[in-house]
PDB file of C-alpha atoms in Angstrom:
ATOM      1  CA  MET A   1      29.143  35.073 -26.251  1.00 40.00           C
ATOM      2  CA  VAL A   2      28.125  34.295 -29.574  1.00 39.00           C
ATOM      3  CA  GLU A   3      24.340  35.015 -30.070  1.00 41.00           C
ATOM      4  CA  LEU A   4      23.232  31.864 -32.686  1.00 44.00           C
ATOM      5  CA  PRO A   5      20.815  33.013 -35.308  1.00 59.00           C
ATOM      6  CA  GLN A   6      17.435  31.691 -34.854  1.00 71.00           C
ATOM      7  CA  SER A   7      15.903  29.593 -36.583  1.00 84.00           C
ATOM      8  CA  LEU A   8      13.282  29.887 -39.424  1.00 88.00           C
ATOM      9  CA  HIS A   9      10.193  28.961 -37.138  1.00 87.00           C
ATOM     10  CA  ALA A  10      11.247  30.987 -34.940  1.00 87.00           C
ATOM     11  CA  GLN A  11      12.138  34.155 -36.827  1.00 88.00           C
ATOM     12  CA  LEU A  12       8.736  33.555 -38.683  1.00 91.00           C
ATOM     13  CA  ARG A  13       7.557  32.973 -35.415  1.00 89.00           C
ATOM     14  CA  ASP A  14       8.304  36.094 -33.369  1.00 88.00           C
ATOM     15  CA  ALA A  15       7.056  37.994 -36.915  1.00 89.00           C
ATOM     16  CA  LEU A  16       3.871  36.928 -36.541  1.00 91.00           C
ATOM     17  CA  ARG A  17       3.599  36.972 -32.130  1.00 86.00           C
ATOM     18  CA  ALA A  18       4.643  40.819 -32.657  1.00 85.00           C
ATOM     19  CA  ARG A  19       1.653  41.771 -35.663  1.00 86.00           C
ATOM     20  CA  ILE A  20      -0.844  39.451 -33.278  1.00 82.00           C
ATOM     21  CA  LEU A  21       0.728  42.099 -30.047  1.00 76.00           C
ATOM     22  CA  ASP A  22       1.057  44.972 -32.102  1.00 77.00           C
ATOM     23  CA  GLY A  23      -2.320  44.960 -32.698  1.00 77.00           C
ATOM     24  CA  VAL A  24      -1.593  44.482 -36.512  1.00 86.00           C
ATOM     25  CA  LEU A  25      -3.569  41.376 -36.501  1.00 86.00           C
ATOM     26  CA  ALA A  26      -6.366  42.357 -34.615  1.00 82.00           C
ATOM     27  CA  PRO A  27      -7.961  39.402 -32.034  1.00 78.00           C
ATOM     28  CA  GLY A  28     -10.884  37.161 -33.938  1.00 80.00           C
ATOM     29  CA  ALA A  29      -9.062  38.158 -37.323  1.00 87.00           C
ATOM     30  CA  LYS A  30      -7.631  35.223 -39.714  1.00 90.00           C
ATOM     31  CA  LEU A  31      -4.177  35.058 -40.617  1.00 91.00           C
ATOM     32  CA  PRO A  32      -2.953  33.839 -43.758  1.00 92.00           C
ATOM     33  CA  SER A  33      -3.133  30.735 -45.034  1.00 91.00           C
ATOM     34  CA  GLU A  34       0.281  28.318 -45.432  1.00 91.00           C
ATOM     35  CA  ALA A  35       0.480  28.472 -48.684  1.00 92.00           C
ATOM     36  CA  GLU A  36       0.203  32.355 -48.247  1.00 93.00           C
ATOM     37  CA  LEU A  37       2.954  32.708 -45.617  1.00 93.00           C
ATOM     38  CA  THR A  38       5.104  29.839 -47.410  1.00 93.00           C
ATOM     39  CA  ALA A  39       4.877  32.657 -49.853  1.00 92.00           C
ATOM     40  CA  GLU A  40       5.094  35.204 -48.327  1.00 91.00           C
ATOM     41  CA  HIS A  41       8.207  34.750 -46.173  1.00 90.00           C
ATOM     42  CA  GLY A  42      10.423  32.014 -48.510  1.00 91.00           C
ATOM     43  CA  VAL A  43      10.080  29.362 -45.736  1.00 91.00           C
ATOM     44  CA  SER A  44       9.054  26.337 -46.435  1.00 92.00           C
ATOM     45  CA  ARG A  45       5.110  24.619 -45.392  1.00 92.00           C
ATOM     46  CA  ILE A  46       6.704  22.642 -42.268  1.00 93.00           C
ATOM     47  CA  THR A  47       8.434  25.261 -41.210  1.00 92.00           C
ATOM     48  CA  VAL A  48       5.170  27.411 -41.420  1.00 92.00           C
ATOM     49  CA  ARG A  49       3.821  24.923 -39.426  1.00 92.00           C
ATOM     50  CA  GLN A  50       6.333  24.727 -36.836  1.00 92.00           C
ATOM     51  CA  ALA A  51       5.001  28.457 -36.203  1.00 91.00           C
ATOM     52  CA  LEU A  52       1.454  28.270 -35.893  1.00 92.00           C
ATOM     53  CA  ALA A  53       2.253  25.584 -33.575  1.00 90.00           C
ATOM     54  CA  ALA A  54       4.175  27.359 -30.992  1.00 87.00           C
ATOM     55  CA  LEU A  55       1.829  30.359 -31.391  1.00 87.00           C
ATOM     56  CA  GLN A  56      -1.089  28.292 -30.905  1.00 84.00           C
ATOM     57  CA  THR A  57       0.669  26.875 -27.750  1.00 79.00           C
ATOM     58  CA  GLU A  58       1.072  30.812 -26.683  1.00 74.00           C
ATOM     59  CA  GLY A  59      -2.732  31.278 -26.761  1.00 72.00           C
ATOM     60  CA  LEU A  60      -1.711  33.454 -29.627  1.00 80.00           C
ATOM     61  CA  ILE A  61      -3.713  31.903 -32.450  1.00 84.00           C
ATOM     62  CA  VAL A  62      -6.633  28.804 -32.539  1.00 82.00           C
ATOM     63  CA  LYS A  63      -7.076  26.652 -35.079  1.00 82.00           C
ATOM     64  CA  LEU A  64     -10.417  26.273 -36.601  1.00 79.00           C
ATOM     65  CA  HIS A  65     -10.206  22.725 -38.163  1.00 75.00           C
ATOM     66  CA  GLY A  66     -11.319  23.627 -42.298  1.00 79.00           C
ATOM     67  CA  LYS A  67     -11.360  27.034 -41.368  1.00 84.00           C
ATOM     68  CA  GLY A  68      -7.739  27.926 -40.445  1.00 87.00           C
ATOM     69  CA  ALA A  69      -6.184  29.747 -38.304  1.00 88.00           C
ATOM     70  CA  PHE A  70      -7.328  33.012 -36.288  1.00 87.00           C
ATOM     71  CA  VAL A  71      -6.030  35.480 -33.660  1.00 85.00           C
ATOM     72  CA  SER A  72      -7.463  34.607 -29.857  1.00 76.00           C
ATOM     73  CA  HIS A  73      -9.441  36.611 -27.968  1.00 69.00           C
ATOM     74  CA  PRO A  74      -8.625  37.417 -24.680  1.00 62.00           C
ATOM     75  CA  ARG A  75      -9.647  34.404 -22.303  1.00 69.00           C
ATOM     76  CA  ALA A  76     -12.766  34.602 -20.039  1.00 77.00           C
ATOM     77  CA  ALA A  77     -12.402  33.462 -16.772  1.00 79.00           C
ATOM     78  CA  GLN A  78     -15.373  32.376 -13.909  1.00 82.00           C
ATOM     79  CA  SER A  79     -14.721  32.939 -10.033  1.00 80.00           C
ATOM     80  CA  LEU A  80     -14.951  30.115  -8.052  1.00 81.00           C
ATOM     81  CA  ASN A  81     -14.972  32.568  -5.269  1.00 83.00           C
ATOM     82  CA  ARG A  82     -19.227  31.613  -5.076  1.00 85.00           C
ATOM     83  CA  LEU A  83     -21.472  29.863  -7.027  1.00 87.00           C
ATOM     84  CA  GLN A  84     -23.285  31.602  -9.943  1.00 85.00           C
ATOM     85  CA  GLY A  85     -24.071  30.824 -13.783  1.00 85.00           C
ATOM     86  CA  LEU A  86     -22.207  31.485 -16.396  1.00 84.00           C
ATOM     87  CA  ASN A  87     -24.288  34.247 -17.792  1.00 80.00           C
ATOM     88  CA  GLU A  88     -24.208  36.225 -13.828  1.00 83.00           C
ATOM     89  CA  ALA A  89     -20.208  35.460 -14.098  1.00 81.00           C
ATOM     90  CA  MET A  90     -19.699  37.052 -17.530  1.00 78.00           C
ATOM     91  CA  ALA A  91     -21.916  39.900 -17.235  1.00 76.00           C
ATOM     92  CA  PRO A  92     -19.722  42.462 -15.461  1.00 72.00           C
ATOM     93  CA  GLU A  93     -17.209  41.824 -18.320  1.00 71.00           C
ATOM     94  CA  GLN A  94     -19.715  42.271 -20.963  1.00 69.00           C
ATOM     95  CA  HIS A  95     -19.078  38.707 -22.550  1.00 73.00           C
ATOM     96  CA  ALA A  96     -22.378  37.735 -24.090  1.00 78.00           C
ATOM     97  CA  VAL A  97     -23.334  34.222 -23.424  1.00 82.00           C
ATOM     98  CA  SER A  98     -25.888  32.297 -25.357  1.00 85.00           C
ATOM     99  CA  SER A  99     -27.148  28.512 -25.211  1.00 88.00           C
ATOM    100  CA  LYS A 100     -28.160  26.388 -28.138  1.00 89.00           C
ATOM    101  CA  ARG A 101     -30.293  23.456 -27.136  1.00 90.00           C
ATOM    102  CA  LEU A 102     -29.147  20.023 -28.843  1.00 92.00           C
ATOM    103  CA  ALA A 103     -31.299  17.343 -26.626  1.00 91.00           C
ATOM    104  CA  TRP A 104     -34.551  17.470 -24.098  1.00 92.00           C
ATOM    105  CA  ARG A 105     -35.834  14.306 -23.416  1.00 93.00           C
ATOM    106  CA  GLU A 106     -36.984  12.173 -20.483  1.00 95.00           C
ATOM    107  CA  MET A 107     -34.905   8.452 -20.151  1.00 95.00           C
ATOM    108  CA  LYS A 108     -32.992   6.338 -18.159  1.00 96.00           C
ATOM    109  CA  PRO A 109     -30.340   7.750 -16.437  1.00 95.00           C
ATOM    110  CA  PRO A 110     -26.727   6.512 -16.594  1.00 94.00           C
ATOM    111  CA  ALA A 111     -25.725   4.448 -13.309  1.00 95.00           C
ATOM    112  CA  ALA A 112     -23.229   7.236 -12.047  1.00 95.00           C
ATOM    113  CA  VAL A 113     -26.362   9.406 -11.732  1.00 96.00           C
ATOM    114  CA  ALA A 114     -28.732   8.037 -10.536  1.00 96.00           C
ATOM    115  CA  ARG A 115     -26.113   7.226  -7.654  1.00 95.00           C
ATOM    116  CA  GLN A 116     -24.981  11.430  -7.363  1.00 96.00           C
ATOM    117  CA  LEU A 117     -28.801  12.346  -7.366  1.00 96.00           C
ATOM    118  CA  GLN A 118     -29.829   9.227  -5.359  1.00 95.00           C
ATOM    119  CA  LEU A 119     -32.353   8.598  -7.210  1.00 94.00           C
ATOM    120  CA  PRO A 120     -34.786   5.779  -6.265  1.00 92.00           C
ATOM    121  CA  ALA A 121     -34.522   2.365  -8.905  1.00 90.00           C
ATOM    122  CA  GLY A 122     -36.046   2.671 -12.141  1.00 90.00           C
ATOM    123  CA  GLU A 123     -36.687   6.994 -11.438  1.00 94.00           C
ATOM    124  CA  THR A 124     -36.058   8.352 -14.698  1.00 96.00           C
ATOM    125  CA  VAL A 125     -34.769  11.669 -15.237  1.00 96.00           C
ATOM    126  CA  TYR A 126     -34.908  14.867 -17.777  1.00 95.00           C
ATOM    127  CA  HIS A 127     -31.258  15.149 -20.526  1.00 96.00           C
ATOM    128  CA  LEU A 128     -31.187  18.562 -21.777  1.00 94.00           C
ATOM    129  CA  GLN A 129     -27.762  19.113 -24.272  1.00 95.00           C
ATOM    130  CA  THR A 130     -26.501  22.552 -24.774  1.00 93.00           C
ATOM    131  CA  LEU A 131     -24.096  24.211 -26.788  1.00 93.00           C
ATOM    132  CA  ARG A 132     -22.732  27.510 -25.088  1.00 91.00           C
ATOM    133  CA  TYR A 133     -21.098  30.136 -27.360  1.00 88.00           C
ATOM    134  CA  LEU A 134     -19.688  33.111 -25.347  1.00 84.00           C
ATOM    135  CA  ASP A 135     -19.237  36.540 -28.094  1.00 75.00           C
ATOM    136  CA  ARG A 136     -21.164  34.169 -30.546  1.00 76.00           C
ATOM    137  CA  GLU A 137     -18.189  31.630 -30.662  1.00 81.00           C
ATOM    138  CA  PRO A 138     -18.631  28.079 -29.387  1.00 88.00           C
ATOM    139  CA  LEU A 139     -17.629  27.359 -25.537  1.00 91.00           C
ATOM    140  CA  SER A 140     -18.866  24.668 -24.070  1.00 93.00           C
ATOM    141  CA  LEU A 141     -20.792  21.389 -24.459  1.00 96.00           C
ATOM    142  CA  ASN A 142     -22.968  20.854 -21.414  1.00 96.00           C
ATOM    143  CA  SER A 143     -25.140  17.745 -20.608  1.00 96.00           C
ATOM    144  CA  SER A 144     -27.319  18.320 -17.520  1.00 96.00           C
ATOM    145  CA  TYR A 145     -29.924  15.648 -16.184  1.00 97.00           C
ATOM    146  CA  LEU A 146     -32.613  16.792 -13.693  1.00 95.00           C
ATOM    147  CA  PRO A 147     -35.020  14.507 -11.301  1.00 95.00           C
ATOM    148  CA  CYS A 148     -38.426  14.377 -13.114  1.00 93.00           C
ATOM    149  CA  PHE A 149     -39.979  16.452 -11.191  1.00 91.00           C
ATOM    150  CA  LEU A 150     -38.531  19.480 -12.146  1.00 92.00           C
ATOM    151  CA  GLY A 151     -37.346  18.089 -15.976  1.00 91.00           C
ATOM    152  CA  GLU A 152     -41.576  18.631 -16.189  1.00 91.00           C
ATOM    153  CA  ARG A 153     -41.635  21.913 -14.263  1.00 90.00           C
ATOM    154  CA  LEU A 154     -39.297  23.510 -16.743  1.00 90.00           C
ATOM    155  CA  ALA A 155     -40.182  21.754 -20.488  1.00 86.00           C
ATOM    156  CA  ARG A 156     -41.494  24.830 -21.166  1.00 86.00           C
ATOM    157  CA  VAL A 157     -39.004  27.329 -20.520  1.00 86.00           C
ATOM    158  CA  ASP A 158     -35.948  29.023 -22.876  1.00 84.00           C
ATOM    159  CA  PHE A 159     -32.581  27.955 -21.257  1.00 81.00           C
ATOM    160  CA  SER A 160     -30.985  29.859 -24.336  1.00 80.00           C
ATOM    161  CA  GLN A 161     -29.916  33.120 -22.790  1.00 80.00           C
ATOM    162  CA  ARG A 162     -30.153  32.243 -18.956  1.00 86.00           C
ATOM    163  CA  ASP A 163     -28.485  30.151 -16.152  1.00 89.00           C
ATOM    164  CA  LEU A 164     -29.711  26.775 -15.001  1.00 90.00           C
ATOM    165  CA  ILE A 165     -29.232  28.067 -11.751  1.00 91.00           C
ATOM    166  CA  GLU A 166     -31.493  31.107 -11.990  1.00 91.00           C
ATOM    167  CA  VAL A 167     -34.076  29.012 -13.815  1.00 91.00           C
ATOM    168  CA  PHE A 168     -33.847  26.214 -10.936  1.00 91.00           C
ATOM    169  CA  GLU A 169     -34.337  29.124  -8.431  1.00 91.00           C
ATOM    170  CA  ARG A 170     -37.473  31.098 -10.237  1.00 90.00           C
ATOM    171  CA  GLU A 171     -39.310  28.676 -12.528  1.00 89.00           C
ATOM    172  CA  GLY A 172     -38.242  25.624 -10.191  1.00 89.00           C
ATOM    173  CA  GLY A 173     -39.038  27.178  -7.062  1.00 90.00           C
ATOM    174  CA  LEU A 174     -35.976  26.158  -5.449  1.00 91.00           C
ATOM    175  CA  GLU A 175     -33.181  27.126  -3.821  1.00 93.00           C
ATOM    176  CA  ILE A 176     -29.745  25.991  -4.384  1.00 93.00           C
ATOM    177  CA  GLY A 177     -27.405  25.537  -1.784  1.00 93.00           C
ATOM    178  CA  GLU A 178     -24.827  24.426  -3.067  1.00 93.00           C
ATOM    179  CA  ALA A 179     -22.086  23.083  -5.564  1.00 92.00           C
ATOM    180  CA  GLN A 180     -19.183  20.190  -6.080  1.00 93.00           C
ATOM    181  CA  LEU A 181     -16.614  20.826  -8.940  1.00 93.00           C
ATOM    182  CA  GLU A 182     -14.586  18.307 -10.354  1.00 95.00           C
ATOM    183  CA  ILE A 183     -12.311  20.221 -13.024  1.00 94.00           C
ATOM    184  CA  GLY A 184      -9.534  18.080 -15.117  1.00 95.00           C
ATOM    185  CA  ALA A 185      -7.642  18.183 -18.588  1.00 94.00           C
ATOM    186  CA  GLY A 186      -9.006  16.199 -21.846  1.00 95.00           C
ATOM    187  CA  LEU A 187      -8.758  16.203 -24.958  1.00 95.00           C
ATOM    188  CA  ALA A 188     -11.949  16.597 -27.221  1.00 94.00           C
ATOM    189  CA  LYS A 189     -13.402  13.408 -28.875  1.00 95.00           C
ATOM    190  CA  ALA A 190     -14.208  13.207 -32.581  1.00 94.00           C
ATOM    191  CA  GLN A 191     -18.190  14.595 -31.893  1.00 94.00           C
ATOM    192  CA  ASP A 192     -17.454  17.365 -29.119  1.00 95.00           C
ATOM    193  CA  ALA A 193     -14.757  18.483 -31.426  1.00 93.00           C
ATOM    194  CA  LYS A 194     -16.603  19.233 -34.863  1.00 92.00           C
ATOM    195  CA  LEU A 195     -19.240  21.011 -32.217  1.00 93.00           C
ATOM    196  CA  LEU A 196     -16.950  23.039 -30.875  1.00 92.00           C
ATOM    197  CA  GLN A 197     -14.550  23.476 -33.822  1.00 86.00           C
ATOM    198  CA  LEU A 198     -11.923  22.022 -32.932  1.00 87.00           C
ATOM    199  CA  SER A 199      -9.253  19.645 -34.159  1.00 86.00           C
ATOM    200  CA  PRO A 200      -9.896  15.836 -32.336  1.00 91.00           C
ATOM    201  CA  GLY A 201      -7.940  15.600 -29.514  1.00 92.00           C
ATOM    202  CA  ALA A 202      -7.319  19.540 -29.314  1.00 89.00           C
ATOM    203  CA  PRO A 203      -6.814  20.280 -25.346  1.00 90.00           C
ATOM    204  CA  VAL A 204     -10.410  20.670 -23.647  1.00 93.00           C
ATOM    205  CA  LEU A 205     -11.198  21.760 -19.604  1.00 94.00           C
ATOM    206  CA  LEU A 206     -13.552  18.832 -18.254  1.00 96.00           C
ATOM    207  CA  VAL A 207     -15.858  19.805 -15.269  1.00 95.00           C
ATOM    208  CA  GLU A 208     -18.451  17.736 -13.333  1.00 97.00           C
ATOM    209  CA  ARG A 209     -20.781  20.161 -11.191  1.00 95.00           C
ATOM    210  CA  LEU A 210     -23.511  18.605  -8.583  1.00 96.00           C
ATOM    211  CA  LEU A 211     -25.944  21.325  -7.535  1.00 95.00           C
ATOM    212  CA  HIS A 212     -27.548  20.584  -3.821  1.00 95.00           C
ATOM    213  CA  LEU A 213     -30.122  22.543  -2.334  1.00 94.00           C
ATOM    214  CA  ALA A 214     -30.106  24.667   0.774  1.00 93.00           C
ATOM    215  CA  GLY A 215     -30.262  22.085   3.006  1.00 84.00           C
ATOM    216  CA  GLY A 216     -31.259  19.615   1.438  1.00 84.00           C
ATOM    217  CA  GLY A 217     -29.695  16.927  -1.110  1.00 92.00           C
ATOM    218  CA  PRO A 218     -28.385  16.628  -4.591  1.00 95.00           C
ATOM    219  CA  VAL A 219     -31.410  18.138  -7.619  1.00 95.00           C
ATOM    220  CA  HIS A 220     -28.232  18.618 -10.787  1.00 96.00           C
ATOM    221  CA  VAL A 221     -25.505  16.785 -11.911  1.00 97.00           C
ATOM    222  CA  GLU A 222     -23.613  18.698 -15.326  1.00 97.00           C
ATOM    223  CA  THR A 223     -20.908  17.354 -17.366  1.00 96.00           C
ATOM    224  CA  ALA A 224     -19.354  19.939 -19.928  1.00 96.00           C
ATOM    225  CA  VAL A 225     -16.512  19.865 -22.419  1.00 97.00           C
ATOM    226  CA  TYR A 226     -14.540  23.798 -22.169  1.00 94.00           C
ATOM    227  CA  ARG A 227     -12.527  24.894 -25.224  1.00 91.00           C
ATOM    228  CA  ALA A 228      -9.345  25.511 -23.528  1.00 88.00           C
ATOM    229  CA  ASP A 229      -7.518  28.097 -25.474  1.00 80.00           C
ATOM    230  CA  THR A 230     -11.072  30.405 -24.490  1.00 82.00           C
ATOM    231  CA  PHE A 231     -11.615  29.952 -20.777  1.00 84.00           C
ATOM    232  CA  ARG A 232     -10.741  29.353 -18.059  1.00 83.00           C
ATOM    233  CA  TYR A 233     -11.361  29.278 -13.422  1.00 84.00           C
ATOM    234  CA  LYS A 234      -9.951  31.037 -11.200  1.00 83.00           C
ATOM    235  CA  LEU A 235      -9.945  31.354  -7.586  1.00 82.00           C
ATOM    236  CA  SER A 236      -8.260  33.075  -4.826  1.00 82.00           C
ATOM    237  CA  VAL A 237      -7.190  31.397  -1.577  1.00 81.00           C
ATOM    238  CA  ARG A 238      -6.254  32.774   1.769  1.00 84.00           C
ATOM    239  CA  ARG A 239      -4.123  31.227   4.284  1.00 87.00           C
TER     240      ARG A 239
END
């Protein structure tokens, strides 16, 4: 059987892949620009873009809007076998997690949030929006809603290096019992993409979490938009 010659973009893809897998291009390293790759390999700009798109699909590189292409870091993974915060989950793998507060205000909740938190009509909530970083790179955009009694207790707490669950239990005086999660796939909206350093329309992981008190009702609703190229959940199941 005669082997057909590889297309130019496949040859370039394989050459760059080998440099990444061999460690010549380390995690976080910036790839040469499209113009530099075009000149270095004597191919067209379209060929370069096809090769980079293939590497991005494989998860070997990420493209940051306006900055270029970079070698991906190994994906962080959080187990769903028990309820824990991201800081707690990432500590054994020596990943550094931090948060930047974007918003903290008292407001009238969206109808869906009021329903999930089982709030009386007219009750307000506290809204916390944060941008979370994993090893100093944007990871997720998180939007949380807390009942007023809890928001008032936590108004002066610094959330930047801590998990919300830990804060709820220590400063909030609550005993968290369980959570319901919904996880799905989506595309990055323009504003979210800008904060997460993605191209608009890039794939993202959408997560909604509803926390319940031990033996009690719901106490916290959170929606999160994760970069799909740097984060995943894992789950062990038994038959």
